[in-house]
Short mmCIF file of C-alpha atoms and ligand atoms in Angstrom, two decimals:
data_model
loop_
_atom_site.label_atom_id
_atom_site.label_comp_id
_atom_site.label_asym_id
_atom_site.label_seq_id
_atom_site.Cartn_x
_atom_site.Cartn_y
_atom_site.Cartn_z
CA UNK A 479 15.04 30.06 -10.55
CA UNK A 480 16.24 28.14 -13.57
CA UNK A 481 15.47 24.48 -14.24
CA UNK A 482 17.77 22.08 -16.09
CA UNK A 483 17.21 18.64 -17.56
CA UNK A 484 18.77 15.65 -15.80
CA UNK A 485 20.05 14.61 -19.24
CA UNK A 486 21.27 18.03 -20.32
CA UNK A 487 22.49 20.47 -17.68
CA UNK A 488 22.89 23.20 -20.34
CA UNK A 489 19.17 23.24 -21.06
CA UNK A 490 17.61 26.10 -19.10
CA UNK A 491 13.88 26.64 -18.69
CA UNK A 492 11.62 28.65 -16.38
CA UNK A 493 9.49 27.09 -13.65
CA UNK A 494 6.31 27.56 -15.67
CA UNK A 495 7.90 25.88 -18.70
CA UNK A 496 9.07 22.94 -16.55
CA UNK A 497 5.59 22.50 -15.09
CA UNK A 498 3.81 23.03 -18.40
CA UNK A 499 5.93 20.50 -20.31
CA UNK A 500 6.18 17.90 -17.51
CA UNK A 501 9.15 16.13 -19.07
CA UNK A 502 12.12 17.45 -21.02
CA UNK A 503 12.30 16.78 -24.77
CA UNK A 504 15.53 14.81 -24.25
CA UNK A 505 13.65 12.35 -22.00
CA UNK A 506 15.19 13.85 -18.86
CA UNK A 507 13.39 15.31 -15.85
CA UNK A 508 13.43 18.96 -14.87
CA UNK A 509 15.42 19.85 -11.75
CA UNK A 510 16.10 23.20 -10.07
CA UNK A 511 19.59 24.45 -10.92
CA UNK A 512 20.17 25.31 -7.26
CA UNK A 513 18.29 24.82 -4.03
CA UNK A 514 17.33 27.72 -1.76
CA UNK A 515 18.98 27.56 1.68
CA UNK A 516 16.66 28.05 4.62
CA UNK A 517 17.85 29.35 7.99
CA UNK A 518 16.45 29.07 11.49
CA UNK A 519 14.71 32.45 11.19
CA UNK A 520 12.78 31.11 8.20
CA UNK A 521 11.61 28.05 10.12
CA UNK A 522 10.71 30.13 13.17
CA UNK A 523 8.61 32.42 11.00
CA UNK A 524 6.87 29.52 9.23
CA UNK A 525 6.08 27.85 12.53
CA UNK A 526 3.69 30.72 13.17
CA UNK A 527 1.80 30.18 9.90
CA UNK A 528 -0.86 27.66 8.94
CA UNK A 529 -0.24 25.05 6.23
CA UNK A 530 -1.42 27.33 3.43
CA UNK A 531 0.91 30.09 4.57
CA UNK A 532 3.83 27.71 4.85
CA UNK A 533 3.12 26.33 1.38
CA UNK A 534 3.08 29.82 -0.14
CA UNK A 535 6.43 30.66 1.47
CA UNK A 536 8.11 27.52 0.15
CA UNK A 537 6.55 27.74 -3.31
CA UNK A 538 7.63 31.30 -3.94
CA UNK A 539 11.27 30.27 -3.53
CA UNK A 540 10.92 28.00 -6.55
CA UNK A 541 8.33 29.75 -8.71
CA UNK A 542 9.85 33.14 -9.37
CA UNK A 543 7.81 33.63 -12.54
CA UNK A 544 4.63 33.53 -10.43
CA UNK A 545 3.47 36.60 -8.50
CA UNK A 546 2.83 36.35 -4.75
CA UNK A 547 -0.88 36.75 -5.32
CA UNK A 548 -0.91 33.97 -7.93
CA UNK A 549 0.86 31.69 -5.49
CA UNK A 550 -1.49 32.47 -2.67
CA UNK A 551 -4.50 31.88 -4.98
CA UNK A 552 -3.01 28.52 -5.96
CA UNK A 553 -2.40 27.29 -2.41
CA UNK A 554 -5.77 28.49 -1.16
CA UNK A 555 -7.49 26.83 -4.10
CA UNK A 556 -5.69 23.62 -3.28
CA UNK A 557 -5.87 23.35 0.50
CA UNK A 558 -8.81 25.43 1.73
CA UNK A 559 -12.04 23.45 1.98
CA UNK A 560 -10.92 20.25 0.26
CA UNK A 561 -9.33 18.45 3.23
CA UNK A 562 -11.23 16.86 6.11
CA UNK A 563 -8.85 18.39 8.64
CA UNK A 564 -7.88 22.02 9.35
CA UNK A 565 -4.25 21.02 8.89
CA UNK A 566 -3.89 19.03 5.65
CA UNK A 567 -0.71 17.35 6.96
CA UNK A 568 -0.99 16.75 10.73
CA UNK A 569 1.69 15.02 12.79
CA UNK A 570 0.21 12.27 14.92
CA UNK A 571 2.37 11.28 17.89
CA UNK A 572 2.91 7.53 18.08
CA UNK A 573 5.53 7.28 20.83
CA UNK A 574 8.12 9.53 22.47
CA UNK A 575 10.41 9.14 19.50
CA UNK A 576 8.10 8.61 16.56
CA UNK A 577 5.32 10.57 14.90
CA UNK A 578 3.21 9.74 11.89
CA UNK A 579 2.82 12.44 9.24
CA UNK A 580 -0.69 11.86 7.92
CA UNK A 581 -0.93 12.92 4.30
CA UNK A 582 -4.28 11.41 3.39
CA UNK A 583 -6.87 13.88 4.59
CA UNK A 584 -7.63 15.03 1.04
CA UNK A 585 -10.51 14.16 -1.31
CA UNK A 586 -9.16 10.76 -2.42
CA UNK A 587 -7.68 9.64 0.93
CA UNK A 588 -4.13 9.17 -0.36
CA UNK A 589 -1.08 11.42 -0.13
CA UNK A 590 -1.23 12.14 -3.87
CA UNK A 591 -3.85 14.78 -3.04
CA UNK A 592 -1.17 16.91 -1.35
CA UNK A 593 0.33 17.56 -4.78
CA UNK A 594 -2.57 16.92 -7.12
CA UNK A 595 -4.92 19.39 -5.48
CA UNK A 596 -2.30 22.03 -6.21
CA UNK A 597 -0.94 20.94 -9.59
CA UNK A 598 -3.98 21.96 -11.71
CA UNK A 599 -3.70 25.49 -10.32
CA UNK A 600 0.00 25.62 -11.10
CA UNK A 601 -0.45 24.04 -14.49
CA UNK A 602 -3.24 26.26 -15.82
CA UNK A 603 -1.27 29.35 -14.82
CA UNK A 604 1.92 27.90 -16.29
CA UNK A 605 0.15 27.18 -19.59
CA UNK A 606 -0.94 30.83 -19.78
CA UNK A 607 2.57 32.08 -19.00
CA UNK A 608 4.28 29.93 -21.60
CA UNK A 609 1.72 31.28 -24.02
CA UNK A 610 1.25 28.14 -26.09
CA UNK A 611 -2.51 28.70 -25.98
CA UNK A 612 -3.20 25.02 -26.51
CA UNK A 613 -5.68 22.71 -24.84
CA UNK A 614 -3.78 20.70 -22.22
CA UNK A 615 -4.11 16.93 -22.33
CA UNK A 616 -2.99 15.35 -19.05
CA UNK A 617 -1.85 11.79 -19.50
CA UNK A 618 -1.43 9.68 -16.37
CA UNK A 619 -0.09 6.22 -15.65
CA UNK A 620 -1.15 5.15 -12.19
CA UNK A 621 -0.51 2.34 -9.75
CA UNK A 622 -3.86 3.33 -8.23
CA UNK A 623 -3.72 6.49 -6.17
CA UNK A 624 -2.29 9.03 -8.59
CA UNK A 625 -5.05 8.33 -11.09
CA UNK A 626 -7.91 9.11 -8.76
CA UNK A 627 -6.16 12.09 -7.21
CA UNK A 628 -5.37 13.53 -10.65
CA UNK A 629 -8.94 12.95 -11.83
CA UNK A 630 -10.28 14.80 -8.79
CA UNK A 631 -7.78 17.61 -9.24
CA UNK A 632 -8.38 18.11 -12.96
CA UNK A 633 -12.06 17.30 -13.42
CA UNK A 634 -13.85 20.14 -15.20
CA UNK A 635 -10.76 22.36 -15.22
CA UNK A 636 -11.25 24.55 -18.33
CA UNK A 637 -9.17 23.90 -21.47
CA UNK A 638 -7.95 20.61 -20.06
CA UNK A 639 -8.57 16.91 -20.65
CA UNK A 640 -7.33 14.10 -18.45
CA UNK A 641 -6.76 10.49 -19.48
CA UNK A 642 -5.74 7.85 -16.93
CA UNK A 643 -4.33 4.36 -17.50
CA UNK A 644 -4.13 1.84 -14.66
CA UNK A 645 -3.05 -1.85 -14.48
CA UNK A 646 -6.22 -3.93 -14.58
CA UNK A 647 -5.15 -6.43 -11.93
CA UNK A 648 -2.75 -4.13 -10.06
CA UNK A 649 -5.06 -1.91 -8.01
CA UNK A 650 -7.36 -2.49 -5.06
CA UNK A 651 -11.10 -2.80 -5.54
CA UNK A 652 -11.73 0.54 -3.87
CA UNK A 653 -9.10 2.19 -6.10
CA UNK A 654 -10.69 0.71 -9.23
CA UNK A 655 -14.18 1.83 -8.18
CA UNK A 656 -12.93 5.29 -7.30
CA UNK A 657 -11.58 5.72 -10.84
CA UNK A 658 -14.32 3.92 -12.76
CA UNK A 659 -16.99 6.10 -11.13
CA UNK A 660 -15.16 9.40 -11.70
CA UNK A 661 -17.42 12.30 -12.61
CA UNK A 662 -16.56 15.24 -14.88
CA UNK A 663 -16.91 16.15 -18.52
CA UNK A 664 -13.20 16.12 -19.42
CA UNK A 665 -12.10 12.79 -17.95
CA UNK A 666 -11.33 9.36 -19.40
CA UNK A 667 -10.12 6.19 -17.67
CA UNK A 668 -8.87 2.93 -19.15
CA UNK A 669 -7.44 -0.22 -17.60
CA UNK A 670 -4.49 -1.84 -19.37
CA UNK A 671 -3.62 -5.48 -19.68
CA UNK A 672 -0.25 -5.19 -17.90
CA UNK A 673 1.40 -3.88 -14.75
CA UNK A 674 2.23 -0.34 -13.64
CA UNK A 675 5.58 -0.30 -15.41
CA UNK A 676 3.80 -1.16 -18.69
CA UNK A 677 1.42 1.74 -18.12
CA UNK A 678 4.22 4.13 -17.24
CA UNK A 679 6.39 3.07 -20.19
CA UNK A 680 3.40 3.40 -22.53
CA UNK A 681 2.70 6.94 -21.34
CA UNK A 682 6.36 7.89 -21.65
CA UNK A 683 6.42 6.51 -25.22
CA UNK A 684 3.43 8.64 -26.14
CA UNK A 685 5.03 11.71 -24.56
CA UNK A 686 8.24 11.48 -26.56
CA UNK A 687 6.68 10.44 -29.90
CA UNK A 688 7.15 13.28 -32.41
CA UNK A 689 4.40 11.84 -34.55
CA UNK A 690 1.79 11.83 -31.78
CA UNK A 691 2.86 15.26 -30.60
CA UNK A 692 2.49 16.67 -34.13
CA UNK A 693 -0.97 15.16 -34.40
CA UNK A 694 -2.05 16.81 -31.16
CA UNK A 695 -0.50 20.10 -32.17
CA UNK A 696 -2.45 20.11 -35.48
CA UNK A 697 -5.55 19.81 -33.33
CA UNK A 698 -4.58 22.64 -30.99
CA UNK A 699 -3.61 20.34 -28.12
CA UNK A 700 -0.46 19.52 -26.16
CA UNK A 701 0.37 16.86 -23.59
CA UNK A 702 1.35 17.44 -20.03
CA UNK A 703 2.00 15.10 -17.16
CA UNK A 704 0.48 14.80 -13.72
CA UNK A 705 2.84 11.96 -12.78
CA UNK A 706 5.54 12.60 -10.24
CA UNK A 707 8.00 13.21 -13.05
CA UNK A 708 6.37 16.66 -13.22
CA UNK A 709 8.20 19.23 -11.08
CA UNK A 710 4.78 20.63 -10.13
CA UNK A 711 4.13 17.34 -8.34
CA UNK A 712 7.35 17.30 -6.35
CA UNK A 713 7.38 20.88 -5.19
CA UNK A 714 4.15 20.63 -3.11
CA UNK A 715 5.67 17.56 -1.45
CA UNK A 716 8.69 19.50 -0.19
CA UNK A 717 6.24 21.71 1.70
CA UNK A 718 5.01 19.03 4.08
CA UNK A 719 8.52 18.12 5.19
CA UNK A 720 9.19 21.77 5.98
CA UNK A 721 5.81 21.92 7.71
CA UNK A 722 6.50 18.76 9.74
CA UNK A 723 9.73 20.32 10.99
CA UNK A 724 7.87 23.50 11.93
CA UNK A 725 5.44 21.36 13.94
CA UNK A 726 8.34 19.59 15.68
CA UNK A 727 9.84 23.00 16.46
CA UNK A 728 6.57 24.06 18.07
CA UNK A 729 6.89 21.03 20.36
CA UNK A 730 10.41 22.15 21.24
CA UNK A 731 12.07 19.47 19.14
CA UNK A 732 14.63 21.36 17.10
CA UNK A 733 17.17 18.58 16.63
CA UNK A 734 17.85 16.32 13.69
CA UNK A 735 15.20 13.75 12.85
CA UNK A 736 14.90 10.71 10.61
CA UNK A 737 12.23 10.32 7.97
CA UNK A 738 10.74 6.99 6.87
CA UNK A 739 8.89 6.93 3.56
CA UNK A 740 6.93 4.07 1.95
CA UNK A 741 8.35 4.32 -1.53
CA UNK A 742 7.38 3.41 -5.08
CA UNK A 743 8.31 5.91 -7.77
CA UNK A 744 10.74 7.68 -5.39
CA UNK A 745 8.87 10.99 -5.57
CA UNK A 746 7.87 11.37 -1.94
CA UNK A 747 11.25 10.47 -0.48
CA UNK A 748 13.00 12.65 -3.05
CA UNK A 749 10.98 15.61 -1.78
CA UNK A 750 12.35 14.79 1.69
CA UNK A 751 15.86 14.78 0.23
CA UNK A 752 15.26 18.24 -1.28
CA UNK A 753 13.98 19.47 2.08
CA UNK A 754 17.15 18.13 3.70
CA UNK A 755 19.37 19.86 1.14
CA UNK A 756 17.49 23.10 1.82
CA UNK A 757 18.27 22.98 5.52
CA UNK A 758 15.53 20.92 7.19
CA UNK A 759 17.61 18.93 9.73
CA UNK A 760 16.81 15.46 8.39
CA UNK A 761 19.41 12.84 9.26
CA UNK A 762 18.58 9.48 7.67
CA UNK A 763 16.14 9.12 4.81
CA UNK A 764 14.76 5.63 5.29
CA UNK A 765 13.39 4.20 2.07
CA UNK A 766 10.78 1.50 2.77
CA UNK A 767 9.82 -0.93 -0.01
CA UNK A 768 7.48 -3.88 -0.21
CA UNK A 769 8.49 -7.19 -1.81
CA UNK A 770 9.33 -5.26 -5.01
CA UNK A 771 12.56 -4.26 -3.29
CA UNK A 772 14.65 -2.99 -6.19
CA UNK A 773 15.45 0.19 -4.22
CA UNK A 774 16.52 -1.69 -1.09
CA UNK A 775 19.09 -3.55 -3.18
CA UNK A 776 20.18 -0.40 -4.98
CA UNK A 777 20.80 1.51 -1.76
CA UNK A 778 22.73 -1.48 -0.38
CA UNK A 779 25.03 -2.14 -3.33
CA UNK A 780 24.72 0.57 -5.99
CA UNK A 781 23.28 -1.75 -8.63
CA UNK A 782 19.80 -1.00 -9.94
CA UNK A 783 18.45 -4.17 -11.48
CA UNK A 784 14.85 -4.37 -12.59
CA UNK A 785 15.35 -7.86 -14.07
CA UNK A 786 13.47 -9.68 -11.36
CA UNK A 787 10.01 -10.99 -10.61
CA UNK A 788 7.25 -8.44 -10.33
CA UNK A 789 4.98 -9.06 -7.35
CA UNK A 790 1.44 -7.91 -6.80
CA UNK A 791 1.23 -7.01 -3.11
CA UNK A 792 -1.22 -5.60 -0.59
CA UNK A 793 0.58 -2.24 -0.95
CA UNK A 794 -0.13 -1.87 -4.69
CA UNK A 795 0.89 1.79 -4.95
CA UNK A 796 4.45 0.62 -4.34
CA UNK A 797 4.41 -2.24 -6.86
CA UNK A 798 6.97 -0.58 -9.10
CA UNK A 799 10.29 -1.71 -10.55
CA UNK A 800 11.25 1.48 -12.38
CA UNK A 801 11.36 4.31 -9.88
CA UNK A 802 11.42 7.30 -12.22
CA UNK A 803 12.41 9.96 -9.73
CA UNK A 804 15.62 8.18 -8.82
CA UNK A 805 16.98 9.84 -11.96
CA UNK A 806 16.73 13.21 -10.22
CA UNK A 807 18.64 11.94 -7.18
CA UNK A 808 21.36 10.49 -9.40
CA UNK A 809 21.71 13.84 -11.15
CA UNK A 810 22.04 15.83 -7.93
CA UNK A 811 24.39 13.36 -6.27
CA UNK A 812 26.66 12.61 -9.22
CA UNK A 813 26.45 16.15 -10.61
CA UNK A 814 26.78 14.71 -14.09
CA UNK A 815 24.21 14.71 -16.88
CA UNK A 816 26.39 12.43 -18.98
CA UNK A 817 26.50 9.79 -16.23
CA UNK A 818 22.73 10.01 -15.87
CA UNK A 819 22.27 9.65 -19.65
CA UNK A 820 24.50 6.62 -19.61
CA UNK A 821 22.75 4.92 -16.65
CA UNK A 822 19.30 5.60 -18.06
CA UNK A 823 20.37 4.21 -21.41
CA UNK A 824 21.60 1.04 -19.74
CA UNK A 825 18.37 0.83 -17.77
CA UNK A 826 16.33 1.07 -20.92
CA UNK A 827 18.54 -1.36 -22.90
CA UNK A 828 19.41 -3.98 -20.29
CA UNK A 829 17.20 -3.15 -17.30
CA UNK A 830 20.28 -2.70 -15.12
CA UNK A 831 23.06 -0.25 -14.21
CA UNK A 832 25.67 0.18 -11.50
CA UNK A 833 26.66 3.62 -10.23
CA UNK A 834 30.27 4.58 -9.49
CA UNK A 835 31.70 4.18 -5.99
CA UNK A 836 31.55 7.84 -5.07
CA UNK A 837 27.90 8.20 -6.06
CA UNK A 838 27.10 5.05 -4.13
CA UNK A 839 28.84 6.34 -1.00
CA UNK A 840 27.06 9.66 -1.23
CA UNK A 841 23.74 7.89 -1.52
CA UNK A 842 24.39 5.71 1.50
CA UNK A 843 25.41 8.74 3.53
CA UNK A 844 21.79 9.98 3.20
CA UNK A 845 19.68 6.89 2.59
CA UNK A 846 18.93 3.63 4.37
CA UNK A 847 16.86 0.98 2.58
CA UNK A 848 14.59 -1.70 3.97
CA UNK A 849 11.69 -3.85 2.85
CA UNK A 850 8.77 -5.84 4.21
CA UNK A 851 6.68 -8.59 2.64
CA UNK A 852 2.91 -8.89 2.96
CA UNK A 853 2.98 -11.13 6.03
CA UNK A 854 5.26 -8.73 7.93
CA UNK A 855 3.12 -5.80 6.78
CA UNK A 856 -0.05 -7.37 8.15
CA UNK A 857 1.64 -8.31 11.42
CA UNK A 858 2.77 -4.68 11.74
CA UNK A 859 -0.75 -3.33 11.20
CA UNK A 860 -1.97 -5.55 14.03
CA UNK A 861 0.95 -4.81 16.30
CA UNK A 862 0.70 -1.04 15.76
CA UNK A 863 -3.01 -1.12 16.47
CA UNK A 864 -2.59 -3.25 19.61
CA UNK A 865 0.34 -1.26 20.91
CA UNK A 866 -0.64 2.33 20.08
CA UNK A 867 -4.31 2.11 19.14
CA UNK A 868 -3.24 3.47 15.78
CA UNK A 869 -4.75 2.06 12.60
CA UNK A 870 -2.47 2.36 9.57
CA UNK A 871 -2.88 1.34 5.95
CA UNK A 872 -0.81 -1.30 4.18
CA UNK A 873 1.70 1.20 2.71
CA UNK A 874 2.26 3.03 5.97
CA UNK A 875 2.69 -0.34 7.70
CA UNK A 876 5.60 -1.15 5.38
CA UNK A 877 7.25 2.04 6.63
CA UNK A 878 6.50 1.24 10.28
CA UNK A 879 7.98 -2.24 9.87
CA UNK A 880 11.13 -0.95 8.20
CA UNK A 881 11.43 1.69 10.93
CA UNK A 882 11.12 -0.95 13.69
CA UNK A 883 13.77 -3.08 11.96
CA UNK A 884 16.05 -0.07 11.60
CA UNK A 885 15.80 0.84 15.28
CA UNK A 886 16.45 -2.76 16.26
CA UNK A 887 19.50 -3.01 14.02
CA UNK A 888 21.08 0.37 14.85
CA UNK A 889 19.73 1.51 18.21
CA UNK A 890 19.20 4.92 16.59
CA UNK A 891 16.52 6.48 18.79
CA UNK A 892 16.47 9.86 17.08
CA UNK A 893 13.13 11.60 16.65
CA UNK A 894 11.50 10.06 13.58
CA UNK A 895 8.74 11.09 11.22
CA UNK A 896 7.01 8.12 9.60
CA UNK A 897 5.13 9.18 6.50
CA UNK A 898 1.60 7.82 6.23
CA UNK A 899 0.46 7.79 2.64
CA UNK A 900 -3.10 6.45 2.63
CA UNK A 901 -6.18 6.08 4.77
CA UNK A 902 -6.54 2.50 6.05
CA UNK A 903 -10.00 2.49 4.48
CA UNK A 904 -8.56 2.69 1.01
CA UNK A 905 -7.20 -0.82 1.58
CA UNK A 906 -9.86 -1.92 4.03
CA UNK A 907 -10.01 -5.64 3.13
CA UNK A 908 -6.29 -6.20 3.76
CA UNK A 909 -6.21 -4.01 6.86
CA UNK A 910 -9.19 -5.92 8.23
CA UNK A 911 -7.44 -9.21 7.42
CA UNK A 912 -4.56 -8.05 9.56
CA UNK A 913 -6.65 -6.96 12.54
CA UNK A 914 -9.36 -9.54 12.37
CA UNK A 915 -8.66 -12.53 10.06
CA UNK A 916 -11.43 -14.77 8.69
CA UNK A 917 -13.90 -11.92 8.43
CA UNK A 918 -15.41 -13.07 5.12
CA UNK A 919 -16.02 -9.49 3.92
CA UNK A 920 -15.52 -8.24 0.36
CA UNK A 921 -13.63 -5.01 -0.36
CA UNK A 922 -16.68 -2.83 0.15
CA UNK A 923 -18.28 -4.40 3.20
CA UNK A 924 -14.80 -4.54 4.76
CA UNK A 925 -14.95 -0.76 5.25
CA UNK A 926 -18.00 -0.90 7.53
CA UNK A 927 -16.67 -3.96 9.33
CA UNK A 928 -13.25 -2.36 9.90
CA UNK A 929 -14.97 0.69 11.32
CA UNK A 930 -17.09 -1.49 13.59
CA UNK A 931 -14.10 -3.47 14.86
CA UNK A 932 -11.73 -0.51 15.38
CA UNK A 933 -14.06 2.40 16.10
CA UNK A 934 -12.23 4.49 13.47
CA UNK A 935 -14.61 6.36 11.13
CA UNK A 936 -14.78 5.72 7.37
CA UNK A 937 -13.66 8.92 5.59
CA UNK A 938 -16.45 10.70 3.70
CA UNK A 939 -14.96 10.37 0.19
CA UNK A 940 -15.02 6.56 0.52
CA UNK A 941 -18.60 6.25 1.77
CA UNK A 942 -21.10 4.73 -0.67
CA UNK A 943 -18.47 3.98 -3.30
CA UNK A 944 -20.32 0.89 -4.51
CA UNK A 945 -23.50 2.87 -5.15
CA UNK A 946 -22.00 5.27 -7.69
CA UNK A 947 -22.45 4.85 -11.43
CA UNK A 948 -19.59 3.02 -13.19
CA UNK A 949 -18.65 5.12 -16.22
CA UNK A 950 -15.42 3.48 -17.42
CA UNK A 951 -15.13 -0.26 -18.05
CA UNK A 952 -12.60 -0.52 -20.93
CA UNK A 953 -9.37 -2.52 -20.86
CA UNK A 954 -6.73 -2.03 -23.59
CA UNK A 955 -3.41 -3.62 -24.58
CA UNK A 956 -0.33 -1.51 -23.70
CA UNK A 957 0.46 -1.29 -27.43
CA UNK A 958 -2.92 0.34 -28.10
CA UNK A 959 -2.65 3.18 -25.60
CA UNK A 960 -2.03 5.82 -28.28
CA UNK A 961 -5.15 4.73 -30.12
CA UNK A 962 -7.19 5.04 -26.91
CA UNK A 963 -5.90 8.59 -26.56
CA UNK A 964 -6.79 9.46 -30.18
CA UNK A 965 -10.25 7.95 -29.84
CA UNK A 966 -11.06 9.88 -26.71
CA UNK A 967 -9.76 13.15 -28.16
CA UNK A 968 -11.57 12.41 -31.43
CA UNK A 969 -8.50 12.86 -33.62
CA UNK A 970 -7.22 10.32 -36.15
C1 PLP B 1256 2.10 6.68 -4.59
C2 PLP B 1256 2.08 6.03 -3.27
C3 PLP B 1256 3.27 5.62 -2.65
C4 PLP B 1256 4.61 5.76 -3.31
O1 PLP B 1256 5.02 7.11 -3.43
P1 PLP B 1256 6.21 7.49 -4.43
O2 PLP B 1256 6.26 8.98 -4.41
O3 PLP B 1256 5.78 6.97 -5.77
O4 PLP B 1256 7.43 6.84 -3.95
C5 PLP B 1256 3.18 5.09 -1.38
N1 PLP B 1256 1.99 4.91 -0.77
C6 PLP B 1256 0.81 5.28 -1.35
C7 PLP B 1256 -0.46 5.05 -0.63
C8 PLP B 1256 0.82 5.87 -2.60
O5 PLP B 1256 -0.33 6.24 -3.17
#
């Protein structure tokens, strides 16, 4: 399996090179040159396997420079013993037509664990295969959940350092505490004075700077990325869509189904698109946004325009105006690296681009967009709890709301998988607000109160968060991110 860059389809690299480097030198993202096609026999066979077995079968299709035993070591290392559920990605039935795919049973209670428990295993093996022999420095920009999940995945991994930047006022209290109290001898965390896009742009700038790269190289180090621009992040996400279909098959539901995904950087829903292209019978891919609805507008009219207000919402992991992984979709749909180069140049110069009519039509044949503001999100949390006894987090509630609106508008009653991306306890104060207003709790006491009111247990990884030692308190300016990296790595 060969990987190309979205900005240069002639560039050809191996899977291990794509994972090791994270991003292509030309600024593009690595994409598989073709997608494996799965048939009904494949799905039947996978239905009989557990999640780890299913993951190994999907991964080997894409990682042909890994041996079968390496792949099975990777998936077992990732998913055995680190999730609070035998099945890391269970389908929870909500109604006759809708199920919730719960992706937050991992060590940080957000769906990022699905990929970030696996990525370190893939990355350390990839680094050996590409033979650079350098110390890997993982640089992460996070809107909250990626940072913690990456820290947990990479802490104390040999020959690796991990540095995480998060927007100081853009994450929940629990998210901030989770990161600031991170243990491990190879980890560093800094807040930045800015929003997620500032953090992400700063990290990208560092990645493509020849000067910084040379400095690291002199010191026997090289950067890699744990953000969803890394192919090693996306691939594990394809697995749970295949797995969800296998679970539907086991219930006798073999027909087409819709998928609803609460979306920020467009990684999760892109994985669903890949699964669809590979033969999972997904009909509509419903892209749910919060008030930062740049994707809703794009899907509706083909113009991507980030020149708009940036809102801090109760679903902070979706507070994003530059959805990096959209670049991969544009490449696959338009089939043109030169178009992608052009659009991305416009995005970087003017903050806006409009795709051609054919690309736009193709996109709307697969995708439906919708959005929900904070008030609608809270009302949905309450309504879903009252109606189904199901407690969902603020991000998942955006998806549920957009799903309800979609069904109302279209009457489409197809089987639907709603992706649930975080435990409600990660955003306990806002979830409690929705269920039980005027509670007067702070972010930490809200967890116990929410549990008392709903009878749903607080997940283990979030217990006692306020009693852990805070190790990282620094805040830096976006312009000083490179200096923070140098200081931590002790190079100058
Ligand atoms: C990261 C995240 C999202 C957005 O996922 P993308 O792959 O960036 O679109 C949604 N919900 C939660 C809880 C997240 O952590």
